[in-house]
Tab-separated table of C-alpha atoms in Angstrom:
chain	number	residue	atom	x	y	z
A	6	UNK	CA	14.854	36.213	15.224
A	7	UNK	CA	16.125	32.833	17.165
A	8	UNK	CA	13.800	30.234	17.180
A	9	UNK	CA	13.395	27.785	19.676
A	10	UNK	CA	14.707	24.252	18.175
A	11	UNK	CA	12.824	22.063	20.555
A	12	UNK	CA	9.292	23.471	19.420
A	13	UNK	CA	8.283	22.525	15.797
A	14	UNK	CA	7.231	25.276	13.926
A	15	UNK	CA	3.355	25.888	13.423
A	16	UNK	CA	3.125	24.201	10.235
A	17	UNK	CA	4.189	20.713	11.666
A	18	UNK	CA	1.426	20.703	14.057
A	19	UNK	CA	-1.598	18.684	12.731
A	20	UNK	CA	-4.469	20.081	12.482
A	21	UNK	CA	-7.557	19.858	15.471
A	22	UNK	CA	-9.424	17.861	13.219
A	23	UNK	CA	-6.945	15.438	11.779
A	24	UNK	CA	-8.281	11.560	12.121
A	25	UNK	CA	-4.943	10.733	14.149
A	26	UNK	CA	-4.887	12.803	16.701
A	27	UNK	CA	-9.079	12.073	17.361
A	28	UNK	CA	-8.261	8.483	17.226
A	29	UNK	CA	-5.032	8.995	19.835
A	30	UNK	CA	-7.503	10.738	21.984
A	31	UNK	CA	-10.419	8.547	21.820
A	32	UNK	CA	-7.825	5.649	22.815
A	33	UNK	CA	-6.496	7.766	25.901
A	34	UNK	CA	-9.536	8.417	26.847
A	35	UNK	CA	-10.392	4.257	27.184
A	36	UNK	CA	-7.223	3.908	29.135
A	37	UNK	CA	-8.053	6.104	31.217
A	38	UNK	CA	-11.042	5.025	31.670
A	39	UNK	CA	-9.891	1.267	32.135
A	40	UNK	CA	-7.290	2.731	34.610
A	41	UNK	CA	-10.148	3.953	36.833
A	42	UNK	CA	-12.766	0.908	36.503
A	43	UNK	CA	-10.646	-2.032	35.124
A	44	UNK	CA	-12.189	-5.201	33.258
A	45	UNK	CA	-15.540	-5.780	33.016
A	46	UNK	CA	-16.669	-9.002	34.898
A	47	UNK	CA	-17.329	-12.242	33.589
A	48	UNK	CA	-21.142	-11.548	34.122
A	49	UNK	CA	-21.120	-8.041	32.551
A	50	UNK	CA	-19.599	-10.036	29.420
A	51	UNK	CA	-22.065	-12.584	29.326
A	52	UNK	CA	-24.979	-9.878	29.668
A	53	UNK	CA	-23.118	-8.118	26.754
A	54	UNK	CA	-23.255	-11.305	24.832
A	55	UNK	CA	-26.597	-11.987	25.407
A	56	UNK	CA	-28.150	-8.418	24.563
A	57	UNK	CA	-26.127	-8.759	20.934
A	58	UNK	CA	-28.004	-12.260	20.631
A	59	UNK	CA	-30.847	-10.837	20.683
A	60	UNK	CA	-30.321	-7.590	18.762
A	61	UNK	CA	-29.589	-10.260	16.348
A	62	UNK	CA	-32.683	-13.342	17.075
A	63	UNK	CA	-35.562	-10.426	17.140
A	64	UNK	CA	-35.636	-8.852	13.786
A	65	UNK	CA	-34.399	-11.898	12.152
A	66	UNK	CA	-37.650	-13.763	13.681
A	67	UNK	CA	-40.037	-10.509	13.128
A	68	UNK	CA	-39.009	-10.855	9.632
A	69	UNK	CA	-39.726	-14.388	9.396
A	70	UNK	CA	-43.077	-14.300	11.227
A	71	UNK	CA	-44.034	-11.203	9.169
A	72	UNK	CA	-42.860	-13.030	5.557
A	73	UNK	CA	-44.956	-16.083	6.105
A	74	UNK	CA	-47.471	-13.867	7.456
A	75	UNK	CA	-47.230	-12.218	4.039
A	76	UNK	CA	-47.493	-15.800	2.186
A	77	UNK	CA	-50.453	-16.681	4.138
A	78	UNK	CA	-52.386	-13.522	2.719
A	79	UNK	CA	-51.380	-13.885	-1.145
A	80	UNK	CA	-51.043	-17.477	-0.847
A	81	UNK	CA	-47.482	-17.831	-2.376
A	82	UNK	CA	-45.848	-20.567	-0.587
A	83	UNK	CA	-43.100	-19.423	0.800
A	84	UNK	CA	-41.707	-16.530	-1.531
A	85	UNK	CA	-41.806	-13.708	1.114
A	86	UNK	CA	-40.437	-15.445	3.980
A	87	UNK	CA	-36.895	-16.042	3.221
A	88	UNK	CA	-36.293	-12.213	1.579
A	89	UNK	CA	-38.320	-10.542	5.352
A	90	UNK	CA	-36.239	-12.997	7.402
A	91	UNK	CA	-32.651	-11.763	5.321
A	92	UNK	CA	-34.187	-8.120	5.677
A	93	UNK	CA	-34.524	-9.007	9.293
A	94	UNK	CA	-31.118	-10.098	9.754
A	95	UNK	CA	-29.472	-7.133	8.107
A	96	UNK	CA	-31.573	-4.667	10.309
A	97	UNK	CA	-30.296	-6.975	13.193
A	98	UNK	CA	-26.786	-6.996	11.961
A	99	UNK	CA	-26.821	-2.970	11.439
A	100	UNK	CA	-28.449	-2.598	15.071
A	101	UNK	CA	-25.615	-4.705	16.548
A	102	UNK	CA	-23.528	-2.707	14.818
A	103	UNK	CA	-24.383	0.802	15.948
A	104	UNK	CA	-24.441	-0.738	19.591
A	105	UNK	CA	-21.047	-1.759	19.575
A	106	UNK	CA	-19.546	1.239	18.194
A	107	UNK	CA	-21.303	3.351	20.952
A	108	UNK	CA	-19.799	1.408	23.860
């Protein structure tokens, strides 16, 4: 009935699906990872940069085109262009979004 003091007892130990311990792996896993490729290059950077310029440019400009597109049908001016080009940018914005949380 002697316990060994140097292992915790099972209800210490967090659970498999505790946020911590996903997040401590997920961040071991990256340092490994950097361990075995390093830094990305200057030009890998700037490619990175550019392809979240244009997640961003494309659907804010499809929106806009499409809005005055809109205004040219039901002759209103300009009251669909600004509310497709915002609509753009947030589908833009959530796209860039997604992108950077999978890398």
């Amino acid at each position: 009935m002697t316990e060994d003091p140097s292992s915790p007892p099972e209800t210490d130990r967090p659970p498999e699906t505790d946020p911590l311990v996903e997040e401590i792996r997920k961040h071991r896993s990256r340092h490994e990872q950097w361990l075995r490729e390093g830094d990305m290059s200057v030009g890998r950077r700037l490619a990175q940069i550019g392809v979240l310029g244009w997640i961003f440019v494309v659907p804010t400009l499809a929106g806009l085109f499409f809005g005055r597109w809109l205004d040219g049908q039901f002759e209103t001016g300009i009251f669909w262009s600004a509310p497709m080009m915002l609509l753009g940018l947030c589908i833009g914005g959530w796209t860039a979004w997604k992108w950077m949380n999978a890398r």
